[in-house]
Short mmCIF file of C-alpha atoms in Angstrom, two decimals:
data_model
loop_
_atom_site.label_atom_id
_atom_site.label_comp_id
_atom_site.label_asym_id
_atom_site.label_seq_id
_atom_site.Cartn_x
_atom_site.Cartn_y
_atom_site.Cartn_z
CA UNK W 127 -16.92 -4.24 2.32
CA UNK W 128 -14.55 -5.38 0.10
CA UNK W 129 -11.98 -7.32 1.91
CA UNK W 130 -9.11 -4.91 1.13
CA UNK W 131 -10.55 -2.37 2.86
CA UNK W 132 -12.78 -3.88 5.73
CA UNK W 133 -10.00 -3.37 7.97
CA UNK W 134 -9.09 0.17 7.25
CA UNK W 135 -12.58 1.81 7.38
CA UNK W 136 -12.89 2.14 11.07
CA UNK W 137 -9.41 3.36 11.58
CA UNK W 138 -9.88 5.77 8.89
CA UNK W 139 -13.33 6.85 10.62
CA UNK W 140 -11.55 7.11 13.99
CA UNK W 141 -8.82 9.46 12.24
CA UNK W 142 -11.80 11.57 10.55
CA UNK W 143 -13.67 11.83 13.51
CA UNK W 144 -10.36 13.27 15.61
CA UNK W 145 -9.47 15.40 12.52
CA UNK W 146 -13.08 16.94 12.11
CA UNK W 147 -14.81 16.64 15.76
CA UNK W 148 -17.88 15.81 13.88
CA UNK W 149 -19.91 12.88 12.79
CA UNK W 150 -21.19 14.17 9.63
CA UNK W 151 -18.19 15.67 8.63
CA UNK W 152 -15.95 12.77 9.53
CA UNK W 153 -18.07 10.97 7.43
CA UNK W 154 -17.65 13.39 4.14
CA UNK W 155 -13.83 13.21 5.03
CA UNK W 156 -14.10 9.22 4.62
CA UNK W 157 -16.08 9.77 1.58
CA UNK W 158 -13.78 12.07 -0.14
CA UNK W 159 -10.79 10.18 0.85
CA UNK W 160 -12.09 7.14 -1.02
CA UNK W 161 -13.07 8.98 -3.89
CA UNK W 162 -9.63 10.50 -4.09
CA UNK W 163 -7.82 7.12 -3.61
CA UNK W 164 -9.92 5.49 -6.50
CA UNK W 165 -8.83 8.75 -8.46
CA UNK W 166 -5.17 8.01 -7.51
CA UNK W 167 -5.43 4.23 -7.35
CA UNK W 168 -3.07 4.30 -10.38
CA UNK W 169 -0.28 5.48 -8.46
CA UNK W 170 -0.39 3.00 -5.38
CA UNK W 171 2.42 0.47 -5.34
CA UNK W 172 1.08 -2.87 -3.65
CA UNK W 173 4.21 -3.07 -1.86
CA UNK W 174 3.25 -0.09 -0.12
CA UNK W 175 1.35 0.01 3.01
CA UNK W 176 -2.33 0.45 2.17
CA UNK W 177 -3.30 1.97 5.52
CA UNK W 178 -0.31 4.44 5.23
CA UNK W 179 -1.04 5.65 1.96
CA UNK W 180 -5.15 6.07 3.02
CA UNK W 181 -4.10 7.92 6.04
CA UNK W 182 -1.79 10.34 3.99
CA UNK W 183 -4.58 10.66 1.47
CA UNK W 184 -7.06 11.73 4.46
CA UNK W 185 -4.76 13.78 5.97
CA UNK W 186 -4.07 15.80 2.63
CA UNK W 187 -7.77 15.82 2.02
CA UNK W 188 -8.57 17.22 5.34
CA UNK W 189 -5.47 20.09 5.07
CA UNK W 190 -6.92 21.16 1.94
CA UNK W 191 -10.45 21.26 3.13
CA UNK W 192 -9.20 23.09 6.23
CA UNK W 193 -7.59 25.87 3.96
CA UNK W 194 -10.86 26.27 1.88
CA UNK W 195 -12.62 26.41 5.36
CA UNK W 196 -10.61 28.46 7.00
CA UNK W 197 -13.33 30.94 8.37
CA UNK W 198 -15.25 28.29 9.65
CA UNK W 199 -16.27 27.77 13.11
CA UNK W 200 -13.23 26.94 15.44
CA UNK W 201 -12.53 23.70 17.26
CA UNK W 202 -14.05 25.13 20.35
CA UNK W 203 -17.45 25.87 18.65
CA UNK W 204 -17.53 22.18 17.24
CA UNK W 205 -16.99 20.88 20.57
CA UNK W 206 -19.89 22.82 21.64
CA UNK W 207 -21.86 21.43 19.16
CA UNK W 208 -20.99 18.05 20.07
CA UNK W 209 -22.18 18.85 23.57
CA UNK W 210 -25.06 20.08 22.25
CA UNK W 211 -28.62 18.68 22.18
CA UNK W 212 -28.51 19.43 18.31
CA UNK W 213 -25.74 16.49 18.11
CA UNK W 214 -27.13 13.35 16.39
CA UNK W 215 -28.17 10.98 19.09
CA UNK W 216 -25.64 8.40 17.89
CA UNK W 217 -22.46 10.28 18.72
CA UNK W 218 -20.34 9.70 21.86
CA UNK W 219 -22.69 7.71 23.89
CA UNK W 220 -20.75 6.99 26.82
CA UNK W 221 -20.37 10.47 29.31
CA UNK W 222 -16.80 9.10 29.83
CA UNK W 223 -15.72 9.00 26.31
CA UNK W 224 -17.11 11.85 25.26
CA UNK W 225 -15.01 13.66 28.15
CA UNK W 226 -11.95 11.60 26.66
CA UNK W 227 -12.79 12.94 23.12
CA UNK W 228 -13.62 16.39 24.20
CA UNK W 229 -10.06 16.67 25.96
CA UNK W 230 -8.55 15.41 22.35
CA UNK W 231 -10.71 17.65 20.37
CA UNK W 232 -9.40 20.67 22.48
CA UNK W 233 -5.75 20.06 21.40
CA UNK W 234 -4.36 22.02 18.61
CA UNK W 235 -4.67 20.29 15.12
CA UNK W 236 -1.11 19.69 14.70
CA UNK W 237 -0.88 17.89 17.94
CA UNK W 238 -4.26 16.06 17.77
CA UNK W 239 -3.44 14.54 14.34
CA UNK W 240 -0.12 13.26 15.60
CA UNK W 241 -1.60 12.07 19.00
CA UNK W 242 -4.03 10.23 16.87
CA UNK W 243 -1.77 8.46 14.24
CA UNK W 244 0.80 7.33 16.76
CA UNK W 245 -1.07 6.78 20.10
CA UNK W 246 -4.61 5.48 18.59
CA UNK W 247 -3.61 4.38 15.06
CA UNK W 248 0.07 2.85 16.47
CA UNK W 249 2.06 3.98 13.34
CA UNK W 250 5.56 4.45 13.75
CA UNK W 251 6.97 7.75 14.60
CA UNK W 252 8.65 7.52 11.14
CA UNK W 253 5.72 6.80 9.27
CA UNK W 254 3.97 9.30 10.93
CA UNK W 255 6.42 11.79 10.06
CA UNK W 256 6.16 10.68 6.43
CA UNK W 257 2.38 10.92 6.14
CA UNK W 258 2.42 14.65 7.48
CA UNK W 259 5.43 15.60 5.28
CA UNK W 260 7.27 16.58 8.78
CA UNK W 261 10.36 16.06 10.46
CA UNK W 262 10.29 13.07 12.72
CA UNK W 263 11.68 15.18 15.53
CA UNK W 264 8.88 17.69 15.20
CA UNK W 265 6.33 14.84 15.28
CA UNK W 266 7.89 13.77 18.41
CA UNK W 267 7.82 17.03 20.20
CA UNK W 268 3.88 17.73 19.01
CA UNK W 269 3.25 14.56 20.54
CA UNK W 270 4.88 14.76 23.72
CA UNK W 271 3.01 18.54 24.07
CA UNK W 272 -0.17 16.88 23.27
CA UNK W 273 0.36 14.17 26.03
CA UNK W 274 1.35 16.76 28.32
CA UNK W 275 -1.66 18.85 27.47
CA UNK W 276 -3.85 15.82 27.86
CA UNK W 277 -2.01 14.99 31.23
CA UNK W 278 -2.81 18.48 32.47
CA UNK W 279 -6.32 18.15 31.37
CA UNK W 280 -6.80 15.49 33.76
CA UNK W 281 -5.28 17.51 36.45
CA UNK W 282 -2.51 15.40 36.63
CA UNK W 283 0.56 18.13 36.87
CA UNK W 284 3.64 16.72 35.63
CA UNK W 285 6.12 16.70 38.29
CA UNK W 286 8.75 14.02 39.38
CA UNK W 287 10.35 13.30 36.32
CA UNK W 288 13.95 12.65 36.57
CA UNK W 289 17.00 15.09 36.00
CA UNK W 290 18.32 12.78 33.51
CA UNK W 291 15.14 13.76 31.15
CA UNK W 292 17.38 16.92 30.16
CA UNK W 293 20.02 14.29 28.75
CA UNK W 294 18.62 12.38 25.90
CA UNK W 295 20.26 9.39 24.20
CA UNK W 296 19.26 8.41 21.13
CA UNK W 297 16.02 6.66 20.66
CA UNK W 298 16.48 2.90 19.57
CA UNK W 299 13.46 2.79 17.36
CA UNK W 300 12.18 -0.64 16.35
CA UNK W 301 9.64 0.55 13.77
CA UNK P 1329 38.96 0.96 22.58
CA UNK P 1330 36.30 2.78 25.36
CA UNK P 1331 34.48 0.44 27.47
CA UNK P 1332 31.04 0.30 26.35
CA UNK P 1333 28.70 2.06 28.36
CA UNK P 1334 26.53 -0.02 30.57
CA UNK P 1335 23.50 1.64 30.76
CA UNK P 1336 22.48 5.09 29.09
CA UNK P 1337 20.12 6.96 31.24
CA UNK P 1338 16.69 6.60 30.70
CA UNK P 1339 15.33 9.80 29.00
CA UNK P 1340 11.92 11.78 28.32
CA UNK P 1341 12.00 10.54 24.96
CA UNK P 1342 12.30 7.04 26.10
CA UNK P 1343 9.61 7.28 27.96
CA UNK P 1344 7.46 8.74 25.31
CA UNK P 1345 8.69 5.74 23.15
CA UNK P 1346 7.88 3.29 25.39
CA UNK P 1347 4.54 4.43 25.68
CA UNK P 1348 4.27 4.30 22.08
CA UNK P 1349 5.89 0.77 22.24
CA UNK P 1350 8.56 2.17 19.57
CA UNK P 1351 11.75 0.64 21.77
CA UNK P 1352 13.60 -2.33 20.71
CA UNK P 1353 13.19 -5.21 23.49
CA UNK P 1354 16.79 -4.33 24.91
CA UNK P 1355 15.82 -0.69 25.51
CA UNK P 1356 12.31 -1.29 26.93
CA UNK P 1357 13.64 -3.76 29.49
CA UNK P 1358 16.10 -1.06 30.50
CA UNK P 1359 12.97 1.76 30.74
CA UNK P 1360 10.76 -0.95 32.80
CA UNK P 1361 13.88 -1.52 35.08
CA UNK P 1362 14.01 2.52 35.44
CA UNK P 1363 10.41 2.51 36.00
CA UNK P 1364 10.53 -0.44 38.82
CA UNK P 1365 12.63 1.97 40.71
CA UNK P 1366 10.72 5.25 40.46
CA UNK P 1367 7.22 4.60 41.29
CA UNK P 1368 6.06 7.82 40.76
CA UNK P 1369 7.14 7.60 37.22
CA UNK P 1370 5.79 4.33 36.75
CA UNK P 1371 2.32 5.81 37.71
CA UNK P 1372 2.46 8.71 35.20
CA UNK P 1373 3.53 6.47 32.73
CA UNK P 1374 0.80 4.16 33.57
CA UNK P 1375 -1.66 7.18 32.94
CA UNK P 1376 -0.35 7.80 29.76
CA UNK P 1377 -1.00 4.25 28.73
CA UNK P 1378 -4.54 4.38 30.13
CA UNK P 1379 -5.01 7.61 28.50
CA UNK P 1380 -3.76 6.12 24.80
CA UNK P 1381 -6.11 3.09 25.41
CA UNK P 1382 -8.94 5.18 26.70
CA UNK P 1383 -8.51 7.36 23.74
CA UNK P 1384 -8.52 4.26 21.07
CA UNK P 1385 -11.74 3.07 22.77
CA UNK P 1386 -13.79 6.42 22.69
CA UNK P 1387 -12.67 6.81 18.91
CA UNK P 1388 -13.75 3.29 18.29
CA UNK P 1389 -16.72 3.52 19.87
CA UNK P 1390 -17.58 6.82 18.41
CA UNK P 1391 -16.67 5.85 14.91
CA UNK P 1392 -18.29 2.70 14.81
CA UNK P 1393 -21.69 4.69 15.51
CA UNK P 1394 -21.68 5.99 11.99
CA UNK P 1395 -23.23 3.79 9.33
CA UNK P 1396 -20.91 2.56 6.51
CA UNK P 1397 -23.81 2.77 4.06
CA UNK P 1398 -22.87 5.62 2.03
CA UNK P 1399 -19.10 4.08 1.86
CA UNK P 1400 -20.32 0.73 0.53
CA UNK P 1401 -20.17 1.78 -3.31
CA UNK P 1402 -17.02 3.64 -3.11
CA UNK P 1403 -15.16 0.91 -0.86
CA UNK P 1404 -16.23 -1.46 -3.66
CA UNK P 1405 -14.59 0.57 -6.35
CA UNK P 1406 -11.80 1.39 -4.71
CA UNK P 1407 -11.08 -2.35 -3.43
CA UNK P 1408 -11.37 -3.21 -7.01
CA UNK P 1409 -9.12 -0.85 -8.22
CA UNK P 1410 -6.59 -1.89 -5.63
CA UNK P 1411 -7.12 -5.45 -6.30
CA UNK P 1412 -6.00 -4.76 -9.84
CA UNK P 1413 -3.10 -3.11 -8.75
CA UNK P 1414 -1.97 -5.96 -6.99
CA UNK P 1415 -2.84 -8.07 -9.71
CA UNK P 1416 -1.03 -6.21 -12.49
CA UNK P 1417 2.03 -6.22 -10.05
CA UNK P 1418 1.68 -10.15 -9.71
CA UNK P 1419 1.18 -10.29 -13.51
CA UNK P 1420 4.38 -8.16 -14.05
CA UNK P 1421 6.68 -10.95 -12.49
CA UNK P 1422 4.42 -13.54 -13.70
CA UNK P 1423 5.50 -12.14 -17.50
CA UNK P 1424 8.85 -12.17 -16.78
CA UNK P 1425 8.58 -15.81 -15.83
CA UNK P 1426 6.48 -16.91 -18.46
CA UNK P 1427 8.80 -15.34 -20.80
CA UNK P 1428 11.50 -17.40 -19.42
CA UNK P 1429 8.93 -20.46 -20.30
CA UNK P 1430 9.29 -19.34 -23.89
CA UNK P 1431 12.81 -18.57 -23.90
CA UNK P 1432 13.69 -21.51 -21.84
CA UNK P 1433 11.89 -23.84 -24.16
CA UNK P 1434 13.59 -22.31 -27.02
CA UNK P 1435 16.93 -22.75 -25.78
CA UNK P 1436 15.96 -26.41 -24.39
CA UNK P 1437 14.97 -27.21 -27.98
CA UNK P 1438 17.76 -25.81 -29.93
CA UNK P 1439 20.46 -26.84 -27.70
CA UNK P 1440 19.55 -29.51 -25.11
CA UNK P 1441 20.00 -32.94 -26.61
CA UNK P 1442 17.01 -34.59 -24.65
CA UNK P 1443 15.07 -31.21 -25.61
CA UNK P 1444 15.44 -31.54 -29.04
CA UNK P 1445 12.20 -32.81 -29.49
CA UNK P 1446 9.32 -30.17 -28.87
CA UNK P 1447 7.50 -32.56 -26.84
CA UNK P 1448 9.96 -32.49 -24.29
CA UNK P 1449 8.90 -28.95 -23.64
CA UNK P 1450 6.18 -30.23 -21.95
CA UNK P 1451 8.57 -31.18 -19.05
CA UNK P 1452 9.50 -27.58 -18.73
CA UNK P 1453 6.12 -25.88 -18.88
CA UNK P 1454 5.04 -27.40 -15.88
CA UNK P 1455 7.46 -25.59 -13.77
CA UNK P 1456 6.07 -22.08 -15.09
CA UNK P 1457 2.31 -23.15 -15.95
CA UNK P 1458 0.52 -21.69 -12.89
CA UNK P 1459 2.48 -18.34 -13.37
CA UNK P 1460 2.03 -18.35 -17.10
CA UNK P 1461 -1.84 -19.14 -16.98
CA UNK P 1462 -1.98 -16.64 -14.21
CA UNK P 1463 -0.37 -13.87 -16.13
CA UNK P 1464 -2.85 -14.13 -19.02
CA UNK P 1465 -5.61 -14.46 -16.88
CA UNK P 1466 -4.72 -11.04 -14.91
CA UNK P 1467 -4.45 -9.50 -18.47
CA UNK P 1468 -7.88 -10.72 -19.27
CA UNK P 1469 -9.16 -9.46 -15.82
CA UNK P 1470 -7.55 -5.74 -16.54
CA UNK P 1471 -8.92 -5.82 -20.04
CA UNK P 1472 -12.31 -6.33 -18.63
CA UNK P 1473 -12.36 -3.40 -16.64
CA UNK P 1474 -10.45 -1.47 -18.87
CA UNK P 1475 -7.56 -0.97 -16.54
CA UNK P 1476 -4.85 -1.74 -18.60
CA UNK P 1477 -2.50 0.94 -17.24
CA UNK P 1478 0.12 0.51 -20.40
CA UNK P 1479 1.43 2.96 -23.21
CA UNK P 1480 -0.44 2.55 -26.28
CA UNK P 1481 1.06 -0.19 -28.47
CA UNK P 1482 3.51 0.57 -31.10
CA UNK P 1483 3.79 -2.32 -33.79
CA UNK P 1484 6.97 -1.58 -35.10
CA UNK P 1485 9.87 -1.06 -32.28
CA UNK P 1486 9.36 -0.63 -28.63
CA UNK P 1487 11.75 0.58 -26.28
CA UNK P 1488 12.39 -1.70 -23.24
CA UNK P 1489 13.82 -0.61 -19.94
CA UNK P 1490 17.03 -2.35 -20.04
CA UNK P 1491 20.60 -1.23 -18.92
CA UNK P 1492 21.29 -0.42 -22.31
CA UNK P 1493 18.77 2.66 -23.16
CA UNK P 1494 19.42 2.01 -26.77
CA UNK P 1495 18.31 -1.62 -27.19
CA UNK P 1496 14.91 -2.16 -28.63
CA UNK P 1497 12.91 -5.35 -29.44
CA UNK P 1498 11.56 -5.72 -33.17
CA UNK P 1499 7.95 -6.80 -32.62
CA UNK P 1500 6.53 -8.63 -35.35
CA UNK P 1501 4.16 -6.51 -38.15
CA UNK P 1502 0.84 -7.25 -36.97
CA UNK P 1503 -1.62 -8.17 -39.85
CA UNK P 1504 -4.38 -5.79 -40.40
CA UNK P 1505 -6.73 -8.10 -38.58
CA UNK P 1506 -4.63 -7.58 -35.46
CA UNK P 1507 -5.32 -4.44 -33.12
CA UNK P 1508 -2.55 -3.76 -30.72
CA UNK P 1509 -4.36 -2.58 -27.53
CA UNK P 1510 -1.54 -1.80 -25.31
CA UNK P 1511 2.46 -2.30 -24.62
CA UNK P 1512 4.52 -2.89 -21.57
CA UNK P 1513 8.16 -3.24 -21.26
CA UNK P 1514 9.26 -5.86 -18.65
CA UNK P 1515 12.59 -6.96 -17.55
CA UNK P 1516 13.15 -11.04 -18.04
CA UNK P 1517 16.01 -12.29 -16.25
CA UNK P 1518 18.60 -9.33 -17.36
CA UNK P 1519 16.99 -9.37 -20.86
CA UNK P 1520 14.76 -7.05 -22.71
CA UNK P 1521 11.52 -7.94 -23.10
CA UNK P 1522 7.93 -6.50 -24.03
CA UNK P 1523 4.37 -7.86 -23.44
CA UNK P 1524 1.96 -6.52 -26.05
CA UNK P 1525 -1.96 -6.93 -25.61
CA UNK P 1526 -3.54 -7.67 -28.71
CA UNK P 1527 -7.38 -8.10 -30.27
CA UNK P 1528 -7.07 -11.11 -32.78
CA UNK P 1529 -8.97 -11.27 -36.16
CA UNK P 1530 -11.96 -12.60 -34.07
CA UNK P 1531 -11.63 -9.93 -31.23
CA UNK P 1532 -10.16 -12.44 -28.91
CA UNK P 1533 -7.88 -11.11 -26.65
CA UNK P 1534 -3.99 -12.30 -27.12
CA UNK P 1535 -0.66 -11.39 -25.22
CA UNK P 1536 2.30 -11.38 -27.06
CA UNK P 1537 5.75 -11.73 -25.05
CA UNK P 1538 8.86 -10.73 -27.22
CA UNK P 1539 12.07 -11.21 -25.42
CA UNK P 1540 15.71 -10.90 -26.75
CA UNK P 1541 17.88 -14.21 -26.17
CA UNK P 1542 21.41 -14.55 -26.32
CA UNK P 1543 21.60 -17.00 -29.40
CA UNK P 1544 20.48 -16.23 -32.77
CA UNK P 1545 18.05 -18.80 -34.42
CA UNK P 1546 15.19 -19.41 -36.94
CA UNK P 1547 12.41 -21.45 -35.37
CA UNK P 1548 8.75 -21.91 -36.75
CA UNK P 1549 6.05 -21.67 -34.28
CA UNK P 1550 4.93 -24.44 -32.02
CA UNK P 1551 1.95 -24.92 -29.80
CA UNK P 1552 1.45 -26.40 -26.31
CA UNK P 1553 -1.33 -26.15 -23.78
CA UNK P 1554 -0.95 -25.29 -20.29
CA UNK P 1555 -4.49 -25.91 -18.98
CA UNK P 1556 -6.99 -23.68 -20.48
CA UNK P 1557 -4.46 -21.02 -21.86
CA UNK P 1558 -2.38 -22.14 -25.29
CA UNK P 1559 0.73 -20.74 -25.98
CA UNK P 1560 2.67 -20.65 -29.34
CA UNK P 1561 6.38 -20.02 -29.39
CA UNK P 1562 8.78 -19.33 -32.28
CA UNK P 1563 12.23 -17.51 -32.70
CA UNK P 1564 13.03 -14.93 -35.43
CA UNK P 1565 17.03 -14.17 -35.00
CA UNK P 1566 17.78 -12.89 -31.79
CA UNK P 1567 14.45 -12.64 -30.45
CA UNK P 1568 11.60 -15.19 -29.10
CA UNK P 1569 8.29 -14.54 -29.10
CA UNK P 1570 5.35 -16.23 -27.13
CA UNK P 1571 1.89 -15.78 -27.97
CA UNK P 1572 -0.99 -16.86 -25.72
CA UNK P 1573 -4.77 -17.04 -25.85
CA UNK P 1574 -7.79 -19.30 -24.54
CA UNK P 1575 -8.45 -19.98 -28.31
CA UNK P 1576 -8.07 -23.30 -30.36
CA UNK P 1577 -4.66 -24.46 -30.27
CA UNK P 1578 -4.57 -25.32 -33.94
CA UNK P 1579 -6.09 -21.44 -34.72
CA UNK P 1580 -3.12 -19.99 -31.84
CA UNK P 1581 -0.66 -21.69 -34.26
CA UNK P 1582 -2.26 -20.27 -37.46
CA UNK P 1583 -2.33 -16.88 -35.82
CA UNK P 1584 1.38 -17.32 -34.49
CA UNK P 1585 2.71 -18.40 -38.29
CA UNK P 1586 0.92 -15.39 -39.69
CA UNK P 1587 2.59 -13.23 -36.93
CA UNK P 1588 6.10 -14.82 -37.28
CA UNK P 1589 6.09 -14.53 -41.41
#
């Protein structure tokens, strides 16, 4: 693997998997992302974060593909396919991890992509907002809803949050 | 002046940013202090952190089972192109530096006391030698991949991206044996400058740097070797020129003489 890209392939695969919920489709998405990146390499400024640039391309590639395939099967159907016998044996070998991913896949697309970019890939709120072309507040509210949904999935009904939660001082973001 | 607040209350957003590691150290400590006094909340935060780690592990494990076989070729191609972008970026900076080699040498030889002897240029060149050589080599690499993304060369006058938009740099008239490949305007220490990529009479690759100076002079070409790259300098009026190539030094000087006429 080319040294410039070797550290980015696995994260791209993770994101592609979370976006598509399917090993084969995710492989296609990574391929298409690289193809688009090759075409657009002339626009990449070496001073810019390569990982962020690649993730942005993947997001756009997936978004345009999603529009194309608007009549395709729902995420629920994909999950069913993932857990069915017809799914490639290489996928999700750990039962526990399968459940974790299944919970993630049950999130709406917009929450899932934010969750993966920030919680899994550790992008800053600001970078994620730029990549998704969204206001930072929207990104954060989607993330909060995603977390809440995942907590609910695990039967951990939210309770006992402090009264202060209604009073929100500014965040001291460091990234 | 109002008294500074001792501690702003920890909010839901703070807790979220804590989980995502996006707080500054001071606020992080405040959140941890808050959590230490609210064990139920702390347990929920621990759950969120665990959930985050589980997601990372789960996705990593699932993603790593997919073979990279289909990605090898496109990744190589992309990596090469990105490497060239990086090389070009470095090249642009190096071009500016190598133009200074020429301009500095000219100024030194024309106005500096001890520098009147062209041989003293040898004392100046090594300062920029690495970058000058790198600039030329990068051009060679880009040319090899046909990836020089500059505009087509214009033989006569090319506008440079200077503060004075009307400023132009006269490029030498290229004899028929010279074929301009591409040109690239650069800024060199606030001066207008242009780099041209040229195929010489024997199809060898040459770079010509042209830079505006602050002194008027007419100086015939002089050649210097910087390791395996030869450079020839001359000045024509307000403009200095630096021709670089890997060919024979005498030959480069001869080419420079043809260009400087």
